[in-house]
PDB file of C-alpha atoms in Angstrom:
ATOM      1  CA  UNK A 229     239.868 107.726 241.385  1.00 49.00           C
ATOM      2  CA  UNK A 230     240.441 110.519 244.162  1.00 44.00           C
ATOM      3  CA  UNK A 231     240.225 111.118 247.288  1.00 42.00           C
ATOM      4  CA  UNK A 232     239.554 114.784 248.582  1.00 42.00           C
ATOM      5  CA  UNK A 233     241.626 117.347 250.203  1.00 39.00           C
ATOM      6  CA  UNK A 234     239.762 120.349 250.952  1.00 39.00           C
ATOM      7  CA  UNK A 235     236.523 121.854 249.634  1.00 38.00           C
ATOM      8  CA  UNK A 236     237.082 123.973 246.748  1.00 35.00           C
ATOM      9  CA  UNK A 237     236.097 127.202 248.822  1.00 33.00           C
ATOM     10  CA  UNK A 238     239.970 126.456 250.723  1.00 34.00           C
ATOM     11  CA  UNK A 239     242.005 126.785 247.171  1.00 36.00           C
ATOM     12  CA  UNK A 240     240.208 130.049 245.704  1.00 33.00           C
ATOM     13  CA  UNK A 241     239.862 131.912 248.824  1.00 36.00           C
ATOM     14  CA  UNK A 242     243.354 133.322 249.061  1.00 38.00           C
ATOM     15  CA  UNK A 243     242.900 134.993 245.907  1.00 36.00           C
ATOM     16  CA  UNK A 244     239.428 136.095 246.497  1.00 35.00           C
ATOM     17  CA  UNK A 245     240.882 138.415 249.617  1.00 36.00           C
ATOM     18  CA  UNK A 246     243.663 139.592 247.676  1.00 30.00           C
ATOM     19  CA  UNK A 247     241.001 140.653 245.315  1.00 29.00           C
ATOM     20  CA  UNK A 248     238.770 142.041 247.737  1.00 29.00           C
ATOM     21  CA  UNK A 249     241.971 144.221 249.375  1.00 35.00           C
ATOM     22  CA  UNK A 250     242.490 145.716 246.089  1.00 33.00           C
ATOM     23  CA  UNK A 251     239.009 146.796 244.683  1.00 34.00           C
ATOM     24  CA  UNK A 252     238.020 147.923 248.642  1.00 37.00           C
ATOM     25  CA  UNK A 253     237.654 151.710 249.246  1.00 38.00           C
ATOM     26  CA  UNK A 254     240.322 153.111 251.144  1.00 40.00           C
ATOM     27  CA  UNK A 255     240.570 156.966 253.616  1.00 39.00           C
ATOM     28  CA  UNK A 256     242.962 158.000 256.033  1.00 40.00           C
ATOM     29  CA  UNK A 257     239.755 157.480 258.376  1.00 42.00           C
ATOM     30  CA  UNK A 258     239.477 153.474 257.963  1.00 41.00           C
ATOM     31  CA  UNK A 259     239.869 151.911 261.002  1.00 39.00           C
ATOM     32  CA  UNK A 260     240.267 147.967 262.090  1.00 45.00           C
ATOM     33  CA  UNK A 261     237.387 145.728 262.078  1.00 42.00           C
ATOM     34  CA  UNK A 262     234.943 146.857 264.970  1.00 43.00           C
ATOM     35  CA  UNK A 263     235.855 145.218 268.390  1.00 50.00           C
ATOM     36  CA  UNK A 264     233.872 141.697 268.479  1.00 49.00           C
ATOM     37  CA  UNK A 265     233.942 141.343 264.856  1.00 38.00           C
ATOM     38  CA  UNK A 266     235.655 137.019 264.221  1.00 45.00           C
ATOM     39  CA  UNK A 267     235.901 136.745 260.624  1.00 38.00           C
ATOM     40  CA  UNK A 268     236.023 132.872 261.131  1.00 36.00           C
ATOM     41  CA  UNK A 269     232.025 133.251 261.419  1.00 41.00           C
ATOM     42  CA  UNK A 270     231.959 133.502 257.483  1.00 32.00           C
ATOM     43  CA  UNK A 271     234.298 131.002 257.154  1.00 34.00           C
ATOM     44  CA  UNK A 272     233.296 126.842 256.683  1.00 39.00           C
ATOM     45  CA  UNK A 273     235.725 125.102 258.625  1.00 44.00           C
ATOM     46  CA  UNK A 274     237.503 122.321 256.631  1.00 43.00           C
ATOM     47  CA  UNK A 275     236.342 118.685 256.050  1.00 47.00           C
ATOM     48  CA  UNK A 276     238.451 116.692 257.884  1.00 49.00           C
ATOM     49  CA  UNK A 277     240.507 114.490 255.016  1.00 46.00           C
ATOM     50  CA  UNK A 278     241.185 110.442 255.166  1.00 46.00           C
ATOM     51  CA  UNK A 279     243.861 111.062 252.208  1.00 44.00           C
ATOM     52  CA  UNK A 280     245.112 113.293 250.204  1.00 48.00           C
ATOM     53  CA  UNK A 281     243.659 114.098 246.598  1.00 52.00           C
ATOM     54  CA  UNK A 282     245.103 112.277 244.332  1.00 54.00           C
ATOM     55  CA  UNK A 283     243.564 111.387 240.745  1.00 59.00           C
ATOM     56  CA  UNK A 284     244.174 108.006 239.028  1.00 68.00           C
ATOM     57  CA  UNK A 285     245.555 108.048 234.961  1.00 83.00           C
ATOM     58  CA  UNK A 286     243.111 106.274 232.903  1.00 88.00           C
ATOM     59  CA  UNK A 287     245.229 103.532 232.063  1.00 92.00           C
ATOM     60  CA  UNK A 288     245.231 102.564 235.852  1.00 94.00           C
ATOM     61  CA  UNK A 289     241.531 102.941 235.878  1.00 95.00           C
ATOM     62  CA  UNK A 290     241.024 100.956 233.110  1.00 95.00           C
ATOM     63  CA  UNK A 291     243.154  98.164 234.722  1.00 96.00           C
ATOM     64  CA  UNK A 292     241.902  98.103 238.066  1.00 97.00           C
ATOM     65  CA  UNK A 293     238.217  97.395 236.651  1.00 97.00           C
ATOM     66  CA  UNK A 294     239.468  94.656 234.776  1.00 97.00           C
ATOM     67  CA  UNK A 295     241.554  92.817 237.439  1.00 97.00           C
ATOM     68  CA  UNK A 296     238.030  93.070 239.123  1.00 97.00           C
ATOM     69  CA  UNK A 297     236.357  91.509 236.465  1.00 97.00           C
ATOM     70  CA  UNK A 298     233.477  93.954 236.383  1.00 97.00           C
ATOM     71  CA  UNK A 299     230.724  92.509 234.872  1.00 96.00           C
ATOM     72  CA  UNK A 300     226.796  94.357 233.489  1.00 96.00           C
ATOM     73  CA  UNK A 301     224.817  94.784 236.541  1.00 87.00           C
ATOM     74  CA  UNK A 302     227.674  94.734 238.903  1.00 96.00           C
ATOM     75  CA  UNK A 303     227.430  97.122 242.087  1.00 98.00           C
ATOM     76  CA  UNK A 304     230.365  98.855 242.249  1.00 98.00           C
ATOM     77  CA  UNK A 305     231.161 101.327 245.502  1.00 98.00           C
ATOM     78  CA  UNK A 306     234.216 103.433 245.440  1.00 98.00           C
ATOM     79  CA  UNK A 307     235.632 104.895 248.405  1.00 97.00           C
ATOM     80  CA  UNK A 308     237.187 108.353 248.169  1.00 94.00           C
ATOM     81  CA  UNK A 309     235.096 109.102 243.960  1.00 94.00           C
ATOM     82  CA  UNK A 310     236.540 112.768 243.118  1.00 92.00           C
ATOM     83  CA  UNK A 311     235.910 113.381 239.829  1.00 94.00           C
ATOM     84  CA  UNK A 312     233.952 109.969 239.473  1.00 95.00           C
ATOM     85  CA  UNK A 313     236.200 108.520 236.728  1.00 94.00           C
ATOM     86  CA  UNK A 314     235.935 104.772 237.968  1.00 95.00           C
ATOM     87  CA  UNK A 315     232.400 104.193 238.357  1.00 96.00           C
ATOM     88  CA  UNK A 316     232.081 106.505 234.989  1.00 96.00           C
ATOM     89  CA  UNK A 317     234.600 103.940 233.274  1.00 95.00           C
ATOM     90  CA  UNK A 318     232.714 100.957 234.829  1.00 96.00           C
ATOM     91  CA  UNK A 319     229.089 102.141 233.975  1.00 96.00           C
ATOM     92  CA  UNK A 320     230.339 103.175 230.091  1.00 95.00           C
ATOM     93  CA  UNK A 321     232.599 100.182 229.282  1.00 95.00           C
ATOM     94  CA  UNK A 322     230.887  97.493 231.082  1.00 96.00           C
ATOM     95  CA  UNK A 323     227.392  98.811 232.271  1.00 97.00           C
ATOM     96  CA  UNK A 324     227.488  98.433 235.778  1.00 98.00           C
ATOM     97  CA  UNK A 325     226.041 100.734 238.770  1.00 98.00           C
ATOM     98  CA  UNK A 326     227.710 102.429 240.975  1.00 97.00           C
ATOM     99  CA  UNK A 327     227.869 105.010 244.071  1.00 98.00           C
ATOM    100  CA  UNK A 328     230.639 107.072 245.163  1.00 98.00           C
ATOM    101  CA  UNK A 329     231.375 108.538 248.179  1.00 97.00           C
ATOM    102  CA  UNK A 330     233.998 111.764 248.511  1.00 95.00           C
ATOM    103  CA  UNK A 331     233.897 114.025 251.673  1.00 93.00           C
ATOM    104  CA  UNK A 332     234.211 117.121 249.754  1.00 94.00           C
ATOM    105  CA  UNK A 333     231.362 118.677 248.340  1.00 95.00           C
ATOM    106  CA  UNK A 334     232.589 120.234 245.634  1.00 95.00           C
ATOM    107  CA  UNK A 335     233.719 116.781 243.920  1.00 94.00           C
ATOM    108  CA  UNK A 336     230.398 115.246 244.538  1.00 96.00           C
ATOM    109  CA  UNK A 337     228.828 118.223 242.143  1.00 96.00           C
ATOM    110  CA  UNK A 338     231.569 117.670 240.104  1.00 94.00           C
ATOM    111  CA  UNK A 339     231.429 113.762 239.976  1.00 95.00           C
ATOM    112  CA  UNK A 340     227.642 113.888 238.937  1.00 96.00           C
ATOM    113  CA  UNK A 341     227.918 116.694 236.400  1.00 96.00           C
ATOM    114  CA  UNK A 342     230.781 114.641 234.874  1.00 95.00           C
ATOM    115  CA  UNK A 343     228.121 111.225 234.430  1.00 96.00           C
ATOM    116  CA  UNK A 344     225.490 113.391 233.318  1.00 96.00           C
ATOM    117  CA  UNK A 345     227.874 114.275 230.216  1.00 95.00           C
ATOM    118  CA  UNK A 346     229.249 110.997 230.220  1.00 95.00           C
ATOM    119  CA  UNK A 347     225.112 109.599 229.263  1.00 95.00           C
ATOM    120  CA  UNK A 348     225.565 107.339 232.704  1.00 96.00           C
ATOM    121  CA  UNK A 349     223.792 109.276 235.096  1.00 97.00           C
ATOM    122  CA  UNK A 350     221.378 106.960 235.198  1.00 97.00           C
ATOM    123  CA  UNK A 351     223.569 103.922 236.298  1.00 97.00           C
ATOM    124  CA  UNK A 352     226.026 106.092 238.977  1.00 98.00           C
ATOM    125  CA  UNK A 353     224.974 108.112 241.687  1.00 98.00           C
ATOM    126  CA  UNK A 354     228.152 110.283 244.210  1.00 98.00           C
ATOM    127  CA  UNK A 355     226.980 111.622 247.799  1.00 97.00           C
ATOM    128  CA  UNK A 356     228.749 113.420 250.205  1.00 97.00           C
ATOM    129  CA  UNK A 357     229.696 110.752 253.054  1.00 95.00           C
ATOM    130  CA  UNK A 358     232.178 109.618 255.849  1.00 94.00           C
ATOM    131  CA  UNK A 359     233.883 106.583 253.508  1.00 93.00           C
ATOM    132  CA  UNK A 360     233.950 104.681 257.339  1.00 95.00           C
ATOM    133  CA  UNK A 361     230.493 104.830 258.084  1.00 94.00           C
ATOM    134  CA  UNK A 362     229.436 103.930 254.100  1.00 97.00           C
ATOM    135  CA  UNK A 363     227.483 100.761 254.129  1.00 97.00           C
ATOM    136  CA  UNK A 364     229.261  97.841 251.556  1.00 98.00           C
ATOM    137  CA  UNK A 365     227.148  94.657 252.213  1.00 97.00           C
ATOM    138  CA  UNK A 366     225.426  95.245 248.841  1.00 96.00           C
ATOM    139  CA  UNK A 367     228.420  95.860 246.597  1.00 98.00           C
ATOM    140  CA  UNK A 368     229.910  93.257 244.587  1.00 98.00           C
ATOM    141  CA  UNK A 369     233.008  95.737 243.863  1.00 98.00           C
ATOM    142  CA  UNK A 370     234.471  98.039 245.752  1.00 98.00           C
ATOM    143  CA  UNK A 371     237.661 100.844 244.485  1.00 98.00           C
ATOM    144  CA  UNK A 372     240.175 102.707 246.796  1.00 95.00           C
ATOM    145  CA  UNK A 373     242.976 104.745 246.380  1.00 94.00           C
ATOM    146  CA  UNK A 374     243.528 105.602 250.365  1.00 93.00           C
ATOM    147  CA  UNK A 375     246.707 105.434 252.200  1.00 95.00           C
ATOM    148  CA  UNK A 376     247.916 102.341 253.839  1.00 96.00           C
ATOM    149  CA  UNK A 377     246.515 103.716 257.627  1.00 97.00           C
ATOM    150  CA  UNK A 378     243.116 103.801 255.893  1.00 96.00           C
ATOM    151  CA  UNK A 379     243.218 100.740 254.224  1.00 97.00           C
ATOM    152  CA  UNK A 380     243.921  99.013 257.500  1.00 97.00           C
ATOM    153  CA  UNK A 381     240.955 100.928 258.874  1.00 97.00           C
ATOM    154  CA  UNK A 382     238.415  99.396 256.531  1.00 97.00           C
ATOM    155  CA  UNK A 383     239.652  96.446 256.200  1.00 98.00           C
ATOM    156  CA  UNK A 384     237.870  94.979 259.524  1.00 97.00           C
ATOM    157  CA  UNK A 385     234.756  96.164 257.837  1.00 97.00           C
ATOM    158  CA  UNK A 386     235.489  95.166 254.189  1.00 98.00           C
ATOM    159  CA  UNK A 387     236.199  91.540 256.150  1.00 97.00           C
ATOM    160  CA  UNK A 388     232.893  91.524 258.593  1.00 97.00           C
ATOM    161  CA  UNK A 389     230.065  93.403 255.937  1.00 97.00           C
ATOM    162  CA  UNK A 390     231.224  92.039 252.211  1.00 98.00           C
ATOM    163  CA  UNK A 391     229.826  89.085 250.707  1.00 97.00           C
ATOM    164  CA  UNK A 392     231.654  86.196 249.868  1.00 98.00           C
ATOM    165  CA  UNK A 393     232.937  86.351 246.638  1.00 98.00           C
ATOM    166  CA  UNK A 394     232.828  90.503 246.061  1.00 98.00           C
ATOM    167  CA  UNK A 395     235.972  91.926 245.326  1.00 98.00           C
ATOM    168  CA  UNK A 396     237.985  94.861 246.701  1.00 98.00           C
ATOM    169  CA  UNK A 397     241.157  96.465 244.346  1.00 98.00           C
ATOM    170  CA  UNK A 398     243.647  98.875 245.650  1.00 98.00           C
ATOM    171  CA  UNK A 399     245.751 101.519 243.641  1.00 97.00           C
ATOM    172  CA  UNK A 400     249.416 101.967 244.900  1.00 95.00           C
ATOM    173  CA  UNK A 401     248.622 100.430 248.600  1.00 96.00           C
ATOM    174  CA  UNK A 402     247.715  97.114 250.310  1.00 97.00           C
ATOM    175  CA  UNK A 403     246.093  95.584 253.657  1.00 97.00           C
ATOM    176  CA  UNK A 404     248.652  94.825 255.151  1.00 97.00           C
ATOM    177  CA  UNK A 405     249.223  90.833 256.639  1.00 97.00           C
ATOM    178  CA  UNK A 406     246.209  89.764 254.456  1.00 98.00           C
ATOM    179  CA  UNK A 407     248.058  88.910 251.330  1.00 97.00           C
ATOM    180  CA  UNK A 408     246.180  89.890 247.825  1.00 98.00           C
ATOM    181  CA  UNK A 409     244.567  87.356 245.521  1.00 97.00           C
ATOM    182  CA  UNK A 410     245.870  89.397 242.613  1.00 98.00           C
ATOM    183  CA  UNK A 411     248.188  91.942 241.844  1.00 96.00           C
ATOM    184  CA  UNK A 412     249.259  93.973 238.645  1.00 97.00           C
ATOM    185  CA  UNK A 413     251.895  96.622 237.808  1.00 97.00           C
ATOM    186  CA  UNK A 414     250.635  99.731 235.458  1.00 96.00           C
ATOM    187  CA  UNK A 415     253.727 101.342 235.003  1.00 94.00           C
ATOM    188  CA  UNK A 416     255.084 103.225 238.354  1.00 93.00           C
ATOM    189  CA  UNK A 417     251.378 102.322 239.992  1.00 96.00           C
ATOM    190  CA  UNK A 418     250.766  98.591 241.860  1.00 97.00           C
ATOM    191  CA  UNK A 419     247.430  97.286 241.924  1.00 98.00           C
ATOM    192  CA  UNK A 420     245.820  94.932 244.606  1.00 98.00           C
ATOM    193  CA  UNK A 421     243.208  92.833 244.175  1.00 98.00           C
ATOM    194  CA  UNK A 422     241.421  90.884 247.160  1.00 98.00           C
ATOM    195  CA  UNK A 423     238.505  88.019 247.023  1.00 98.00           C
ATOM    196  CA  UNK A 424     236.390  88.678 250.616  1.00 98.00           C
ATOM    197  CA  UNK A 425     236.959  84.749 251.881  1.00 98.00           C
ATOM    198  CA  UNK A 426     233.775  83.321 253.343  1.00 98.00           C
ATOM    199  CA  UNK A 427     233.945  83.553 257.273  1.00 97.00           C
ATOM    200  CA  UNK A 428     234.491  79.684 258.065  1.00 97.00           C
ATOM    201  CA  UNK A 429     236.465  79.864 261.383  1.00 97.00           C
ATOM    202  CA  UNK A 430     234.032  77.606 264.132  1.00 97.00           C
ATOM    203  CA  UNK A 431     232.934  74.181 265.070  1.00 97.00           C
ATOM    204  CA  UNK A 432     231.423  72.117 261.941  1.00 98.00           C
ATOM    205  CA  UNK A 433     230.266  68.448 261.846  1.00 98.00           C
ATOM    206  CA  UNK A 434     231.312  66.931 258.824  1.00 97.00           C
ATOM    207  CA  UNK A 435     229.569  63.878 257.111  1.00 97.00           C
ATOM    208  CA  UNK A 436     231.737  61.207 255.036  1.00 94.00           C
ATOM    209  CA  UNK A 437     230.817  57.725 254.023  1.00 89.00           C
ATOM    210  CA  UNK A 438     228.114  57.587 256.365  1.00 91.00           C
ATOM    211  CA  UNK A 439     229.664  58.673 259.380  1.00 94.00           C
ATOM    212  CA  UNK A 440     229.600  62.382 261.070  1.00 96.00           C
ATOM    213  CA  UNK A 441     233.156  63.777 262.206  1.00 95.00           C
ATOM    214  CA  UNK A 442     233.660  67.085 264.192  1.00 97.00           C
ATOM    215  CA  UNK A 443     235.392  69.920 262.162  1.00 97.00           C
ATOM    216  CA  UNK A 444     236.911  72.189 263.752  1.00 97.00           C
ATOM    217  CA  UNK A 445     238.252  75.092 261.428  1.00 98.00           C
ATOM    218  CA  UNK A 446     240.163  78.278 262.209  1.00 98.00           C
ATOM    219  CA  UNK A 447     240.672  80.897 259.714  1.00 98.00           C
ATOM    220  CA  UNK A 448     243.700  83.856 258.718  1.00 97.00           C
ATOM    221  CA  UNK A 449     241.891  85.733 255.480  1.00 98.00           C
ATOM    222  CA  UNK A 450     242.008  82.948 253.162  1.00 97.00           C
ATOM    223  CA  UNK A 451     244.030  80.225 254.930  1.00 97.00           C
ATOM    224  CA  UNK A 452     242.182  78.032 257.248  1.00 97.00           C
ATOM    225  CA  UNK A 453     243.148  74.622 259.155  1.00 98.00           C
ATOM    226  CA  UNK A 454     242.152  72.726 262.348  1.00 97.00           C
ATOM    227  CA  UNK A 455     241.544  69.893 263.018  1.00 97.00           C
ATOM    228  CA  UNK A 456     238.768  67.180 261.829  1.00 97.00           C
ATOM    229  CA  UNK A 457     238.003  64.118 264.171  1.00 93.00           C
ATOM    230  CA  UNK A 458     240.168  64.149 267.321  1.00 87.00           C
ATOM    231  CA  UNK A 459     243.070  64.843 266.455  1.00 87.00           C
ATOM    232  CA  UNK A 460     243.681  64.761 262.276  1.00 94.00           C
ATOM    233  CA  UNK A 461     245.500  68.128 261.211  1.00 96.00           C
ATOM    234  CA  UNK A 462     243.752  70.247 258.433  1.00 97.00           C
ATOM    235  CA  UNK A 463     245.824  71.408 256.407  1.00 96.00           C
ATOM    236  CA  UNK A 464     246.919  72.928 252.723  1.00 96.00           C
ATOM    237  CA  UNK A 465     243.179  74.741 253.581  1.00 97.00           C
ATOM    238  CA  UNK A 466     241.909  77.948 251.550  1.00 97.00           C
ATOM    239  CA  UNK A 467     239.013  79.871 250.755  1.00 98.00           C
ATOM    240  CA  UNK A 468     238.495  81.791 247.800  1.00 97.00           C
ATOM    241  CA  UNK A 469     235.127  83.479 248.086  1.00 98.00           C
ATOM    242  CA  UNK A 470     232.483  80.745 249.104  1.00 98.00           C
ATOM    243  CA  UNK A 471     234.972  77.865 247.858  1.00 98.00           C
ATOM    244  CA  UNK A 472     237.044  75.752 249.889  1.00 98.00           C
ATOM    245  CA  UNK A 473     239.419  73.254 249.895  1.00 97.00           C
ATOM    246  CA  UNK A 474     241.487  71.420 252.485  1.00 97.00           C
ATOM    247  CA  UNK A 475     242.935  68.154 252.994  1.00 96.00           C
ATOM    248  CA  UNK A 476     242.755  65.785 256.371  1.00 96.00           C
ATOM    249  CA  UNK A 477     243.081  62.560 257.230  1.00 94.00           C
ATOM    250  CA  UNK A 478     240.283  59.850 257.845  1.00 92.00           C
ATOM    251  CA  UNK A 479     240.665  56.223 259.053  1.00 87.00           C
ATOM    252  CA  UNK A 480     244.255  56.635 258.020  1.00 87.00           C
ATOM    253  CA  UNK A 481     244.151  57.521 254.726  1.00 90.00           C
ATOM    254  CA  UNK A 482     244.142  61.120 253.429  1.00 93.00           C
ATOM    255  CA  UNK A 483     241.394  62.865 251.909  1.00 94.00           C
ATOM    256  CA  UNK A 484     241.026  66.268 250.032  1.00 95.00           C
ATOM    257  CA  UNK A 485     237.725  67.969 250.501  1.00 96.00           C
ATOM    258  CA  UNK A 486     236.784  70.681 247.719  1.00 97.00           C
ATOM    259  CA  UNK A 487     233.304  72.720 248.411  1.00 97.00           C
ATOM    260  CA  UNK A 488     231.823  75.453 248.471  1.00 97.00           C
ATOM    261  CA  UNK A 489     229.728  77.415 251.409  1.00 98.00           C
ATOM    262  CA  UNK A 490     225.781  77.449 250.813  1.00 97.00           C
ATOM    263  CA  UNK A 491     224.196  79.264 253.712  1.00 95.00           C
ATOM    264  CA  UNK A 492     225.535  77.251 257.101  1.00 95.00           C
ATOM    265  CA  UNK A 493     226.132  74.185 254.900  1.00 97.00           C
ATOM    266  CA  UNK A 494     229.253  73.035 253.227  1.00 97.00           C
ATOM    267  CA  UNK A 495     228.936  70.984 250.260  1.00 97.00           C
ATOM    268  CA  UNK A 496     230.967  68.810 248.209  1.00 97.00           C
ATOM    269  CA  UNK A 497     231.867  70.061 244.969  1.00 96.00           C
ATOM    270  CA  UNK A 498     234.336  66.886 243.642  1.00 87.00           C
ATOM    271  CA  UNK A 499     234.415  63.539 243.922  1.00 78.00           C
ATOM    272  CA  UNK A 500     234.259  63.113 247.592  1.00 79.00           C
ATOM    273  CA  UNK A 501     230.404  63.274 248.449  1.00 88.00           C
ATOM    274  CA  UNK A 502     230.454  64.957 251.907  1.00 94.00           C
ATOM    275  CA  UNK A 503     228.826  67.705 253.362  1.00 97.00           C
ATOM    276  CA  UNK A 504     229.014  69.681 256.909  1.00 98.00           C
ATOM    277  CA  UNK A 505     226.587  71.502 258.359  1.00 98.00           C
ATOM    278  CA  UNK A 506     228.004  74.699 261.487  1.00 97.00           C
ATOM    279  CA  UNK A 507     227.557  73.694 264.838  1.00 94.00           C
ATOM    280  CA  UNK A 508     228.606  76.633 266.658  1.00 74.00           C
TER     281      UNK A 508
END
């Protein structure tokens, strides 16, 4: 994967005015540029740049699709595309779809060019957008290879727009005080690998044996506690995705609650037959 550092125009241009110097006519009776005349009218100002372009081996490619467990059919979004070798990878080993999103024009063309000779043009598309104002609700995967600023930029959205569940892998750089699921070594390059945790945090009332309890839960990424009744402790609480777990105490004795999250209802997925249903 890479992220873009200046349109291609930026790299060649040097050499295109050395060549123009030399193959220009040239008198004694050449004078400067007419008064008035600002050269930076032909020029296209830069696109600004979230990162710098750097280009992923295809080892670490490889790896960071499988600690994402990409699966056929998955939606796959990767931030900062370049040439487009993830979602390529991801389409040809384990047909899923994808978009990409560079800021540099030149890699979108060259992204799509490279999955129409890859046979997967059909399953990836790349466009030319701002990776902050890309919409990820619908992707069940999304790729970066940023810098740690911008991964602490999108995380607030990754957190707030992501499904339950979807998944979110890192080359070489983390999110700071939310603490990966998963991580892997590839040689010198560390992956990360994040589940999006279910937004629990709020006022719940919980049903057991008959009897409704208020739950209050608060949430830090994928710890969560609170307290359940008046004044029982939650505690040893996580979410992974839509599942939970945490354990509290009722009528003295303590209980472990395992569920999972099914619209605004909890319910039970062990032994325990509870269920709670948001109240604010």
């Amino acid at each position: 994967m890479t992220v873009s550092l200046a349109p291609r125009w930026l790299r060649i241009f040097p050499a295109a005015a050395i060549l123009l110097c030399a193959c220009s006519p040239h008198s004694d009776n050449e004078t400067d540029a007419p008064a008035g005349f600002d050269p930076a009218r032909f020029v296209a100002p830069a696109a600004p740049l979230d990162a710098p372009q750097l280009a992923s081996d295809y080892d670490v490619v490889d790896a960071m699709l499988a600690l994402a467990g990409v699966r056929p059919d998955d939606d796959v979004l990767d931030l900062g595309s370049g040439d487009g070798r993830v979602l390529i990878a991801a389409a040809r080993v384990y047909g899923a779809r994808g978009i990409g999103v560079d800021i540099d024009p030149a890699k979108v063309r060259e992204a799509t060019a490279n999955a129409r000779r890859a046979g997967v043009a059909d399953k990836v598309s790349f466009r030319r957008q701002d990776l902050f104002e890309t919409p990820l609700a619908n992707a069940e995967v999304v790729t970066l290879y940023l810098t740690p600023e911008v991964n602490l930029r999108v995380r607030p959205r990754i957190l707030a727009e992501m499904q339950p569940g979807a998944k979110v892998v890192s080359e070489q750089f983390d999110m700071g005080d939310w603490r990966a699921d998963e991580h892997r070594r590839v040689g010198d390059t560390m992956l990360y690998m994040w589940i999006v945790p279910a937004r629990l945090a709020g006022r719940w009332t919980l049903t057991l044996d008959g009897h409704d309890w208020p739950l209050t839960l608060t949430q830090h990424y994928q710890e969560i506690g609170g307290t359940l009744g008046a004044d029982s402790r939650v505690g040893e609480g996580w979410v992974s995705g839509s599942r939970v777990r945490f354990v509290a105490d009722v009528d003295g004795h303590s209980r472990v609650f395992e569920g999972r999250l099914e619209g605004d209802r909890l319910v039970s997925t062990s032994g325990e037959h509870w269920q709670a249903v948001r109240a604010g």
